[in-house]
Coordinates of C-alpha atoms and ligand atoms in Angstrom, one line a residue:
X1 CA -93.1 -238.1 -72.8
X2 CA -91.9 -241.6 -72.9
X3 CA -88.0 -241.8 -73.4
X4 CA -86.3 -244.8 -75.3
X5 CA -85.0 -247.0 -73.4
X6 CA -81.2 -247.9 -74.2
X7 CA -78.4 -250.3 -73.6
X8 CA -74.9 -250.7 -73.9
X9 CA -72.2 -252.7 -72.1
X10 CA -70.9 -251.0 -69.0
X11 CA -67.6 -252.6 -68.3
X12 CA -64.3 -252.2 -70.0
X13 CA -63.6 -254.2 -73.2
X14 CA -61.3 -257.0 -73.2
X15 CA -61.4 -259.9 -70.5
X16 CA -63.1 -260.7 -67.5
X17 CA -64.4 -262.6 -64.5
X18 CA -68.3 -260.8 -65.0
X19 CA -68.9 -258.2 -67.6
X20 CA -72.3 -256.2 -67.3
X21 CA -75.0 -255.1 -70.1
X22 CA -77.1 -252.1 -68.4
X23 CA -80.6 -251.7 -69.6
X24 CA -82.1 -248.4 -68.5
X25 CA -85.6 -246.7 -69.4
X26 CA -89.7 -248.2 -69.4
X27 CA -89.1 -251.2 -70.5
X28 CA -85.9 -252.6 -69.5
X29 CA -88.0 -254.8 -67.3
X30 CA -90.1 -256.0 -70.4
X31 CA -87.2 -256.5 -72.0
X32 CA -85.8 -258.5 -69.3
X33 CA -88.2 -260.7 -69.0
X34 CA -88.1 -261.5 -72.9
X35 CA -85.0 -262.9 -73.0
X36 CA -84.0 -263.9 -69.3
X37 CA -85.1 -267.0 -67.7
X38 CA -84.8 -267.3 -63.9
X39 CA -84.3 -270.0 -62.1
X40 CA -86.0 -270.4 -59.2
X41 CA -87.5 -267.1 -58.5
X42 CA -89.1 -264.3 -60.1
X43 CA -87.6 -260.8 -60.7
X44 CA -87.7 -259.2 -57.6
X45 CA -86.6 -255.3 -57.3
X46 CA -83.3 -255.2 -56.2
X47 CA -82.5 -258.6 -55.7
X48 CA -79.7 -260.6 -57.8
X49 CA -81.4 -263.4 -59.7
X50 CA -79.5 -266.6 -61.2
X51 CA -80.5 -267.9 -64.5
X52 CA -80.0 -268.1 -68.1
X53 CA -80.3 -265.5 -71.3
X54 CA -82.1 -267.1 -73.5
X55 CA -82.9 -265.8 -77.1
X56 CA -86.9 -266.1 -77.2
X57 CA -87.2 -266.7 -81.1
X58 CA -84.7 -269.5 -81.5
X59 CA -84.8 -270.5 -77.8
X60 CA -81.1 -271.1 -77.6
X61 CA -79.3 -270.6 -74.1
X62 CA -76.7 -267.6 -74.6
X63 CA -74.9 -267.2 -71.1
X64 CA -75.7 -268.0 -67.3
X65 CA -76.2 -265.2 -65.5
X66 CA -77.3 -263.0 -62.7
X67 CA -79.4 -260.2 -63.2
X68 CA -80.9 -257.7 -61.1
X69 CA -83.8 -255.2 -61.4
X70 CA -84.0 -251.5 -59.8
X71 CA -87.0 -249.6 -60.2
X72 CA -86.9 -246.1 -60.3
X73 CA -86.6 -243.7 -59.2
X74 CA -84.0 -245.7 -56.8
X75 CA -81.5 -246.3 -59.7
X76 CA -78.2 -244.6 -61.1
X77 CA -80.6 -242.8 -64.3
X78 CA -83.4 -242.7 -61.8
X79 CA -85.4 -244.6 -64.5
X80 CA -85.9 -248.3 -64.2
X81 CA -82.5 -250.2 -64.7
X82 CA -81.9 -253.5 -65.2
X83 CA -78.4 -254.9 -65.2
X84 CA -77.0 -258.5 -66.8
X85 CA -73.9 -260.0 -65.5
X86 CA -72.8 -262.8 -67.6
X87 CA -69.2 -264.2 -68.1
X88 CA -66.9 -261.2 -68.7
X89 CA -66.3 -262.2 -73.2
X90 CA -66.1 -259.8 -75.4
X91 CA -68.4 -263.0 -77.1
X92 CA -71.2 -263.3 -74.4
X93 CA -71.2 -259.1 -73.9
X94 CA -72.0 -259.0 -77.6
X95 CA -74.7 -261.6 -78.1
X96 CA -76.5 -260.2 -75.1
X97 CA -76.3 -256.7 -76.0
X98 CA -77.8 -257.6 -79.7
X99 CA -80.5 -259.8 -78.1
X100 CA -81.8 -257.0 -76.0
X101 CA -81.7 -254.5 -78.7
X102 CA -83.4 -256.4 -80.8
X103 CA -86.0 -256.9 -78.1
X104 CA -87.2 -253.1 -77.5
X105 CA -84.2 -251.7 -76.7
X106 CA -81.6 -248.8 -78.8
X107 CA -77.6 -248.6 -77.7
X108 CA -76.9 -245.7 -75.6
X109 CA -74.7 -242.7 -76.4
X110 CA -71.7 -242.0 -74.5
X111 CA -72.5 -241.2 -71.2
X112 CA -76.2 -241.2 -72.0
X113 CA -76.9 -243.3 -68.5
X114 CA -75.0 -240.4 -66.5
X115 CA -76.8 -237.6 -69.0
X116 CA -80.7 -239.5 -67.9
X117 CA -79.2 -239.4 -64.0
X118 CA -79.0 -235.6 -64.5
X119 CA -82.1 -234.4 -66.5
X120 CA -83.7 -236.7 -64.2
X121 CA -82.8 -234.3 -61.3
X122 CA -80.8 -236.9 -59.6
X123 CA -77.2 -235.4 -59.8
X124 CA -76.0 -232.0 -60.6
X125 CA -73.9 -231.2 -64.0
X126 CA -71.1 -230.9 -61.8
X127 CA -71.7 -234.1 -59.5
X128 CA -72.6 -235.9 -63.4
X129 CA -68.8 -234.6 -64.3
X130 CA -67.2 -235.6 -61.1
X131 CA -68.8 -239.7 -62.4
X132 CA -66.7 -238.8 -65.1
X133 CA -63.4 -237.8 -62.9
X134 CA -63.8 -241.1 -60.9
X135 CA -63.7 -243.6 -63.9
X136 CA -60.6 -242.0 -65.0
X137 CA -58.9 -241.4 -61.5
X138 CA -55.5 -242.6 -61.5
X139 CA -54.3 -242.1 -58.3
X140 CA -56.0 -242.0 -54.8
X141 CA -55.7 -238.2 -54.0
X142 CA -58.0 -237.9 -57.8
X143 CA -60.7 -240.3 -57.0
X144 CA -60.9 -238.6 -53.1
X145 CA -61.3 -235.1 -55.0
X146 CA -63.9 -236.4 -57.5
X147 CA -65.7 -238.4 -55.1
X148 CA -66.4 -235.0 -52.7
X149 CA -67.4 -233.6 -55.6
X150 CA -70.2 -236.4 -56.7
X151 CA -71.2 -236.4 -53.1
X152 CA -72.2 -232.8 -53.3
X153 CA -69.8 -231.0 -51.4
X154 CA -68.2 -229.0 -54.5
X155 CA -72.2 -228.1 -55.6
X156 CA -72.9 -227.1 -52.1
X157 CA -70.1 -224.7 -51.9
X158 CA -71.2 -223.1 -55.0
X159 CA -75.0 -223.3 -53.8
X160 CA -74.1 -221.1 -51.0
X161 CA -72.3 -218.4 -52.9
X162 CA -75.4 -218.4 -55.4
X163 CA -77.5 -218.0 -51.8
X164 CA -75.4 -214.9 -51.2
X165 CA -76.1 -213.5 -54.8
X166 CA -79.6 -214.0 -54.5
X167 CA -79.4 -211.5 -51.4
X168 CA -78.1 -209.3 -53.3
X169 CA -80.2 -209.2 -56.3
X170 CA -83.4 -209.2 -54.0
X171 CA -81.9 -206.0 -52.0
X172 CA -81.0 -204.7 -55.1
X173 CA -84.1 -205.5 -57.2
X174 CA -86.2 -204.2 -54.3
X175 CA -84.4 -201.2 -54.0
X176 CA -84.7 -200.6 -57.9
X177 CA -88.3 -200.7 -57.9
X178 CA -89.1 -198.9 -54.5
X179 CA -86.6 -196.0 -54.1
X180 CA -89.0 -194.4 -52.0
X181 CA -90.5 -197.0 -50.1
X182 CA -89.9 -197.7 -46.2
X183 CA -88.3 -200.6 -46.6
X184 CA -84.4 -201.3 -46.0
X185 CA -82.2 -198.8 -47.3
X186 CA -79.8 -200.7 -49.1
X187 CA -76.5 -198.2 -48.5
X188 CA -73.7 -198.6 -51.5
X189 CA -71.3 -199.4 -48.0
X190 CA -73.3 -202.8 -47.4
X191 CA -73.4 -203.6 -51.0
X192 CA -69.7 -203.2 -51.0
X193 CA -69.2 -205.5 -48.0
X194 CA -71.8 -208.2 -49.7
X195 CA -70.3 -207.9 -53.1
X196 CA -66.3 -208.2 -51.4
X197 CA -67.5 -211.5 -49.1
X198 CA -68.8 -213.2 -52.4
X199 CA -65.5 -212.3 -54.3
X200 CA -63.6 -213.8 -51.7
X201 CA -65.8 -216.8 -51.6
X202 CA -64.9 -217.2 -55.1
X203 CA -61.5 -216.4 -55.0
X204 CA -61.1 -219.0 -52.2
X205 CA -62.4 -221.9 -54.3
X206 CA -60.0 -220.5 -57.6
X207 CA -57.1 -220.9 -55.1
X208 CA -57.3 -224.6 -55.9
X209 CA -57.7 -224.6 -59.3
X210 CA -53.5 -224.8 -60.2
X211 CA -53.7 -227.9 -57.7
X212 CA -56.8 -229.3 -58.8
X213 CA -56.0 -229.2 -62.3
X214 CA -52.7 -231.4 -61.3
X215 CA -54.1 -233.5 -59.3
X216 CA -56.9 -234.4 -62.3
X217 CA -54.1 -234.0 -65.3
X218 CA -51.0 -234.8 -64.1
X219 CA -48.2 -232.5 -63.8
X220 CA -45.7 -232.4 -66.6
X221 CA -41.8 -232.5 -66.1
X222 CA -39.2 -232.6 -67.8
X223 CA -36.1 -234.0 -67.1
X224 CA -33.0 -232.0 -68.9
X225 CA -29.5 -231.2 -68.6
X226 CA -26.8 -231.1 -70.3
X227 CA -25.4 -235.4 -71.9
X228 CA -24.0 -237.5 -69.2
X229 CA -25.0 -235.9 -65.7
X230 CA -27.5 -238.5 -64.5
X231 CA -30.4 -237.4 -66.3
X232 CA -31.8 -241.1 -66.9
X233 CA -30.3 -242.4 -63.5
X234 CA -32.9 -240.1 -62.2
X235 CA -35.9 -241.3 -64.1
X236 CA -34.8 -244.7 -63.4
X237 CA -34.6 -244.0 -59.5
X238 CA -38.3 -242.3 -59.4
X239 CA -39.9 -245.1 -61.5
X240 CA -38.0 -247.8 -59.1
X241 CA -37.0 -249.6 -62.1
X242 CA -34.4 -249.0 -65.2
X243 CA -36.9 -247.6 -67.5
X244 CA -34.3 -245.5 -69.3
X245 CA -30.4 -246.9 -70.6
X246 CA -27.5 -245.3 -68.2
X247 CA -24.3 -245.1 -69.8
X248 CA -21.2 -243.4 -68.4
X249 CA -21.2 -242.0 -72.4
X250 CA -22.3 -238.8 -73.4
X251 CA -25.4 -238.6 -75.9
X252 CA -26.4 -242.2 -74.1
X253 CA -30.4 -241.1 -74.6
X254 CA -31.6 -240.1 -78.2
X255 CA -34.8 -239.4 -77.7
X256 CA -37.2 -238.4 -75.4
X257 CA -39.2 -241.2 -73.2
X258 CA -42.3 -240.5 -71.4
X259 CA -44.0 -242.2 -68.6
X260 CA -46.6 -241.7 -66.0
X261 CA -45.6 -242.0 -62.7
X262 CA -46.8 -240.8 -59.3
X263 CA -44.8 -239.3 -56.2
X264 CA -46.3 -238.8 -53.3
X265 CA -49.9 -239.5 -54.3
X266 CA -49.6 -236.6 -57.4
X267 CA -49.7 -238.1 -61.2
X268 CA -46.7 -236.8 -63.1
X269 CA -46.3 -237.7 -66.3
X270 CA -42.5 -237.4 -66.1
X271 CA -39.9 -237.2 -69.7
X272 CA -36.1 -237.8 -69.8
X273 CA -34.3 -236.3 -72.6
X274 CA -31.7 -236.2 -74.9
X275 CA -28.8 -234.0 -73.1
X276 CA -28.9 -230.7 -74.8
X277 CA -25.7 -229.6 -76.8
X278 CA -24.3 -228.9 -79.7
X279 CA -23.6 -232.1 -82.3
X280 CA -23.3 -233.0 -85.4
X281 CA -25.2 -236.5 -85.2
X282 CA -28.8 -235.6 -87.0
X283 CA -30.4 -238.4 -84.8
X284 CA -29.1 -236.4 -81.9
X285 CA -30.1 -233.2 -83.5
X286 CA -33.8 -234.5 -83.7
X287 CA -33.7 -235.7 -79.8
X288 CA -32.6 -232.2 -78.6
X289 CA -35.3 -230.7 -80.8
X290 CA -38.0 -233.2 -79.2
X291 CA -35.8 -232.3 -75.3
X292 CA -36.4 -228.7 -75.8
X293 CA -40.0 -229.2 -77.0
X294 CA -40.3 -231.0 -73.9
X295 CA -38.9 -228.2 -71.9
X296 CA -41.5 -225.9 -73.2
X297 CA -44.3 -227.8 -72.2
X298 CA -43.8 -228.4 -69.2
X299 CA -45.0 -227.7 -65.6
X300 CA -42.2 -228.3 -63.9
X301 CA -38.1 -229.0 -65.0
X302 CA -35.7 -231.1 -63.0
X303 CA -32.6 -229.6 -64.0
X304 CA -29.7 -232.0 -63.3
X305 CA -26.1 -230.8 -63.5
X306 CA -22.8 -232.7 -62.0
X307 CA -22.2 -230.2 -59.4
X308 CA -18.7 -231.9 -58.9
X309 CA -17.5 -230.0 -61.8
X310 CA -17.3 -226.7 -62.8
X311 CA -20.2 -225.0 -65.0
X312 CA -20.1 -225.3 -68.7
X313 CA -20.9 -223.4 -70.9
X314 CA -23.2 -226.2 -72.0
X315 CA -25.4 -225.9 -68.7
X316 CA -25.0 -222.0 -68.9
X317 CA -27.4 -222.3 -72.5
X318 CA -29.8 -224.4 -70.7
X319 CA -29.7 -221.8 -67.6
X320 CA -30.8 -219.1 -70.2
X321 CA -33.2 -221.6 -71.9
X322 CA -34.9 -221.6 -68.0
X323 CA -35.9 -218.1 -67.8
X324 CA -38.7 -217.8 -65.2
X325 CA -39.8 -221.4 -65.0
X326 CA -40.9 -223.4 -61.8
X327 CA -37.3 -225.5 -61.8
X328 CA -35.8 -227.6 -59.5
X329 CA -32.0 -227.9 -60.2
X330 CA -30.3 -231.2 -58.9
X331 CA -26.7 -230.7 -58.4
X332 CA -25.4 -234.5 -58.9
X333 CA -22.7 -236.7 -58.5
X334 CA -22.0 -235.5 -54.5
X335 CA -20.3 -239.0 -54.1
X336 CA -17.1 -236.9 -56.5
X337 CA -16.8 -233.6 -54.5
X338 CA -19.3 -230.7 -54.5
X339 CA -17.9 -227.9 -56.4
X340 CA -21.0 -226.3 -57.5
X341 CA -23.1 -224.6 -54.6
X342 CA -26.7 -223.6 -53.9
X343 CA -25.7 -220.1 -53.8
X344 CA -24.0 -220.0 -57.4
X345 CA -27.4 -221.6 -58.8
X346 CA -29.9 -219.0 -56.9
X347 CA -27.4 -216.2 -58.5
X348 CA -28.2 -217.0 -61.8
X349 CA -31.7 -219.0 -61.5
X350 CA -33.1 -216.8 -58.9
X351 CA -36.5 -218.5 -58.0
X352 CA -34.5 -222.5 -58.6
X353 CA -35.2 -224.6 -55.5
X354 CA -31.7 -226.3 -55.8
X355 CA -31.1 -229.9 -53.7
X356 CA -28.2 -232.1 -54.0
X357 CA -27.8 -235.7 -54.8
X358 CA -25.9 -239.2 -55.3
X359 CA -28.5 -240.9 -57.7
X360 CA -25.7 -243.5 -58.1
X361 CA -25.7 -244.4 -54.3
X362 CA -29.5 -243.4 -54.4
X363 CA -29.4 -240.3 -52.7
X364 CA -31.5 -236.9 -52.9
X365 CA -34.2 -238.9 -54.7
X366 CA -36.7 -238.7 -51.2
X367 CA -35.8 -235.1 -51.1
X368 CA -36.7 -234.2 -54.2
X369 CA -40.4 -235.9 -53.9
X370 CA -40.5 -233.8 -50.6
X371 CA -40.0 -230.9 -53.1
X372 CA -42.1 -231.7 -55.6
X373 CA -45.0 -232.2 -53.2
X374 CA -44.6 -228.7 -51.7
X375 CA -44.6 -227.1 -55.3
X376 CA -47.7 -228.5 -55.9
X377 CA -49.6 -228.7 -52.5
X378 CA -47.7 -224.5 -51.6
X379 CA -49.7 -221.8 -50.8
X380 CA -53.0 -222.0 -49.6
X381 CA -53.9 -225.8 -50.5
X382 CA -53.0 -228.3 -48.2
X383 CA -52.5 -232.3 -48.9
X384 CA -55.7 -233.7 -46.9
X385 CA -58.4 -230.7 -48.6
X386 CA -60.4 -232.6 -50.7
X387 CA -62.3 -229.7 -52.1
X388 CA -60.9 -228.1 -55.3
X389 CA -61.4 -227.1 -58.7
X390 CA -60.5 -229.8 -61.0
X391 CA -62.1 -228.6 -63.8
X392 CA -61.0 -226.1 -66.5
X393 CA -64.9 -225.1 -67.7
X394 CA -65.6 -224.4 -63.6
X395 CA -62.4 -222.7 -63.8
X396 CA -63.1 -220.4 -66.7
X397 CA -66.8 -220.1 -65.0
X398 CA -65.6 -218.7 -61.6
X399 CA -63.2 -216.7 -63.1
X400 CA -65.7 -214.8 -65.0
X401 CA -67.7 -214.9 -61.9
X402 CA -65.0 -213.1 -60.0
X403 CA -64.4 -210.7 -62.9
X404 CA -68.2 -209.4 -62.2
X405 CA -67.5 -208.7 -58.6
X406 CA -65.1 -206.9 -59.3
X407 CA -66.7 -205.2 -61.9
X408 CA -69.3 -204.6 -59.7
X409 CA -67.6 -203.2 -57.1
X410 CA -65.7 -200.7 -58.8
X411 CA -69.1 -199.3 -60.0
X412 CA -70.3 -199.3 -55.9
X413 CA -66.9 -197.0 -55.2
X414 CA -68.3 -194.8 -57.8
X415 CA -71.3 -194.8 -56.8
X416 CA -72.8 -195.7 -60.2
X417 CA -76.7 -196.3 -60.6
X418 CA -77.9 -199.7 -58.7
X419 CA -79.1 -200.8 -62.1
X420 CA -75.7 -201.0 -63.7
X421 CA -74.4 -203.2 -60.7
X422 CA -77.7 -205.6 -61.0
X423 CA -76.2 -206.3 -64.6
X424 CA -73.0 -207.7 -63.3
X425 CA -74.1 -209.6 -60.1
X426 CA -77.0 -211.2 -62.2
X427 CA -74.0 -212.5 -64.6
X428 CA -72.0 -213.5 -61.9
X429 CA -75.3 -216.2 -60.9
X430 CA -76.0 -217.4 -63.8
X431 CA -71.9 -217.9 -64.5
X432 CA -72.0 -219.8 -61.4
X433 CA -75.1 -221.5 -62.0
X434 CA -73.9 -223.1 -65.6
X435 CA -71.0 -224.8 -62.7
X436 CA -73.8 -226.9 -61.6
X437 CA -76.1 -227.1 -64.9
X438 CA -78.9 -224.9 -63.4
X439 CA -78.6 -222.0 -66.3
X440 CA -76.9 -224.2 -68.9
X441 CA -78.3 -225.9 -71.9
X442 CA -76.3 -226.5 -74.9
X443 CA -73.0 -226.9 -72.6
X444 CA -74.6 -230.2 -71.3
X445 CA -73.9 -231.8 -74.9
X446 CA -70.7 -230.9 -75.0
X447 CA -70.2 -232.2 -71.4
X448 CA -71.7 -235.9 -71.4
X449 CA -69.6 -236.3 -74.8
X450 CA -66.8 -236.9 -73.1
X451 CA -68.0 -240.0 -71.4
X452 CA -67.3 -243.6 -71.8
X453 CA -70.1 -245.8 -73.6
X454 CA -71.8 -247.6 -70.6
X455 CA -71.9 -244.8 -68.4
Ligands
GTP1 N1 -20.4 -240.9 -59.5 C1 -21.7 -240.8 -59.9 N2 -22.1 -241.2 -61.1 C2 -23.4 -241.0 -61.5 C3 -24.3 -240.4 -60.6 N3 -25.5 -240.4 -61.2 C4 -25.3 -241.0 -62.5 N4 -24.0 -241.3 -62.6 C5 -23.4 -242.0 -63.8 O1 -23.3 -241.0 -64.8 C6 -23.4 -241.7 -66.1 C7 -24.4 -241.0 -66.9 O2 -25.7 -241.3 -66.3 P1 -27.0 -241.1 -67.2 O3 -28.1 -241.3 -66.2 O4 -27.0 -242.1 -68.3 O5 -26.9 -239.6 -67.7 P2 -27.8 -238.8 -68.7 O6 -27.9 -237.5 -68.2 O7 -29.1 -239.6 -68.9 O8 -26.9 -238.9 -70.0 P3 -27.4 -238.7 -71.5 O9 -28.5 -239.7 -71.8 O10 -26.2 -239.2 -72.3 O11 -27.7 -237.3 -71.8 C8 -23.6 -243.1 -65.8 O12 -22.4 -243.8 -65.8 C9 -24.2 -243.1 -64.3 O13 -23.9 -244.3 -63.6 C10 -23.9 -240.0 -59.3 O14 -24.6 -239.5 -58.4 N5 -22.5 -240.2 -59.0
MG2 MG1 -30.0 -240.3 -70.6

């Protein structure tokens, strides 16, 4: 069947040295040729070619341009591409995108380019999702991890436990249908030791998932304490610039600010708040509601307190407010005396990492990167892996997956029939196989809808 061929404009809006019109489909050569006039030289595959857009029916020059041609399958959509760089105006993008519509051509969907690339068998659904990762990648660490995972290592790692599954079935299947023939008796004690090596396989890969969502989201902390203990000094010294007001009065920030910043290569979309007490001041009142909404929804709180001074009872309501939370309590203002110690903190807020610091003379902010960088990276990811799960539908997918082996194997200790245990190691492939759009069909909608136009 012969597919449409569409268009859109692929870079961002606004200004621009170039800006690009992508043509992909049958006849996006046809088309080019309609309303491009070279130069010197004819279109040649692959080959930037300098000349002008020209509208054929009123034969008036739009733009100077290069364009190039790319047959297919050698192409991003493996279809034939062509691709129009003219001045980077919002003006010249338009004109050129309504001249080749008219000419034969329809405006692509969001992400339809990247939706063609994978029907067309030229990238996986989770490689096409990765495309999406690396537009959006704000920090270096996010556009390493997405681009391992368009280059195929994150499909190949899920290949290979779907390899392993496929031993199983046929063992299974074979021994299903032949009980009594002389083939390889499939003994419940291998079974167990296949089905266990798969769940680790897969529990391996989940390992990364509180990392890898991070490293693609940003982590969320909060700033809070109680008015006046250095609470903006803070978000001021980890943005390197005065973001936030510091006052030596109490109730100096009203309401919450939010930026995104990054320590140590990890996005953090980091919020100073309004110094939690008790007031009468309703504008105050509605910042304290917004601090301790913040508090809720966060990854991770920086708890500051001037540990030159005795606890109040102030920071005691906040400590309740804690509970179990990942927290990192600051104890600030060292340059006035240390009076509150490690030890009191880890008494009340058990699992608290607790550092000290001098934001005023700058100190304690390296060591509390240092921190924040082992919460994140602790455990069983390290800073240089490159292979995780970034993505909550994977996520969701493997941990079904793992739910089946485990399934699965209690049935082997029971020694239930092999036919029950086909059931769940079947669901476990095809769980595994909607990862990397070999099983899936409606999800793929859902999926490319969350692209850009363009791409
Ligand atoms: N001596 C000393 N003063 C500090 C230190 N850190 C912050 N301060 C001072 O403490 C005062 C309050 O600092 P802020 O950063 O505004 O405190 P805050 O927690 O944001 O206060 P609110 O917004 O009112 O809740 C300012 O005068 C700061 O200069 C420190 O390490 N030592
Ligand atoms: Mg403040």
């Amino acid at each position: 069947m012969r597919e449409d061929t569409i268009a859109a404009v692929a870079t961002a809006a606004g200004e621009g040295g170039i800006g690009i019109v992508r043509i992909s489909g049958d006849d996006a050569l046809d088309i080019l040729n309609k309303v491009f006039v070279p130069v010197s030289k004819n279109i040649t595959n692959r080959v930037l070619s300098y000349g002008h857009i020209k509208d054929p029916i009123t034969g008036k020059i739009i733009d100077e341009v290069m364009s190039v041609y790319m047959k297919g399958p050698h192409s991003y959509t493996a279809e034939d591409v062509v691709e129009i760089q003219c001045h980077g105006s919002s003006v010249s993008l338009r004109k050129i995108l309504d001249l080749v519509l008219k000419n034969g051509a329809r405006l692509a969907e969001r992400g339809e380019f990247t939706k063609r690339a994978f029907l067309n068998g030229r990238l996986d659904l989770s490689q096409a999702e990765a495309v999406i990762d690396l537009i959006k990648a704000k920090t270096d660490k996010t556009f390493d991890v997405a681009l391992n995972q368009l280059e195929g290592a994150y499909s190949a790692k899920i290949r290979d436990i779907r390899a392993d599954l496929v031993d199983v079935l046929v063992n299974l299947t074979v021994n299903i249908d032949y009980p009594d023939e002389d083939i390889e008796e499939m003994t419940y004690n291998k079974l167990e030791e296949s089905l266990n090596n798969i769940k680790n396989k897969i529990r391996k890969l989940l390992s990364t998932a509180d990392t890898g969502r991070i490293i693609r989201e940003g982590l969320k902390v909060s700033i809070v304490g109680k008015p006046n203990v250095g609470k903006s000094s803070l978000m001021n010294a980890l943005m390197g610039e005065n973001r936030a007001i510091v006052t030596d009065i109490p109730g100096t920030t009203r309401d919450t600010i939010e930026e995104s910043i990054t320590i140590k290569n990890i996005p953090i979309i980091l919020t100073d708040t309004a110094g939690i007490h008790a007031t009468d001041d309703i504008i105050e009142q509605i910042g304290i509601e917004k601090s301790k909404e913040s508090f809720n929804k966060s990854d991770l709180i920086i708890f500051v307190l001037d540990g030159s001074k005795e606890l109040e009872s102030e920071d005691r309501e906040i400590i309740d407010h804690v509970g179990d939370r990942k927290v990192i309590v600051l104890l600030n203002k060292q340059d006035k005396g240390s009076v509150v110690t490690a030890e009191d903190i880890k008494n009340l807020i058990p699992q608290a990492i607790v550092l000290e610091s001098a934001l005023l003379e700058g100190r304690g902010v390296e060591d509390l990167a240092d921190a924040v960088e082992n919460m994140v990276y602790g455990g069983e990811v390290s800073q240089s892996e490159n292979l995780m799960v970034t993505n909550v539908r994977h996520k969701n997918l493997l941990d079904e997956g793992e739910k089946c082996m485990i399934d699965a194997l209690e049935m082997v200790e029971f020694r239930q029939p092999l036919e029950f245990i086909e059931i769940d190691v079947n669901r476990c492939y095809e769980a595994l196989g909607e990862i990397i759009g070999e099983t899936a069909s409606d999800i793929i909608d859902k999926v490319f809808e969350r692209f850009c136009l363009g791409k």
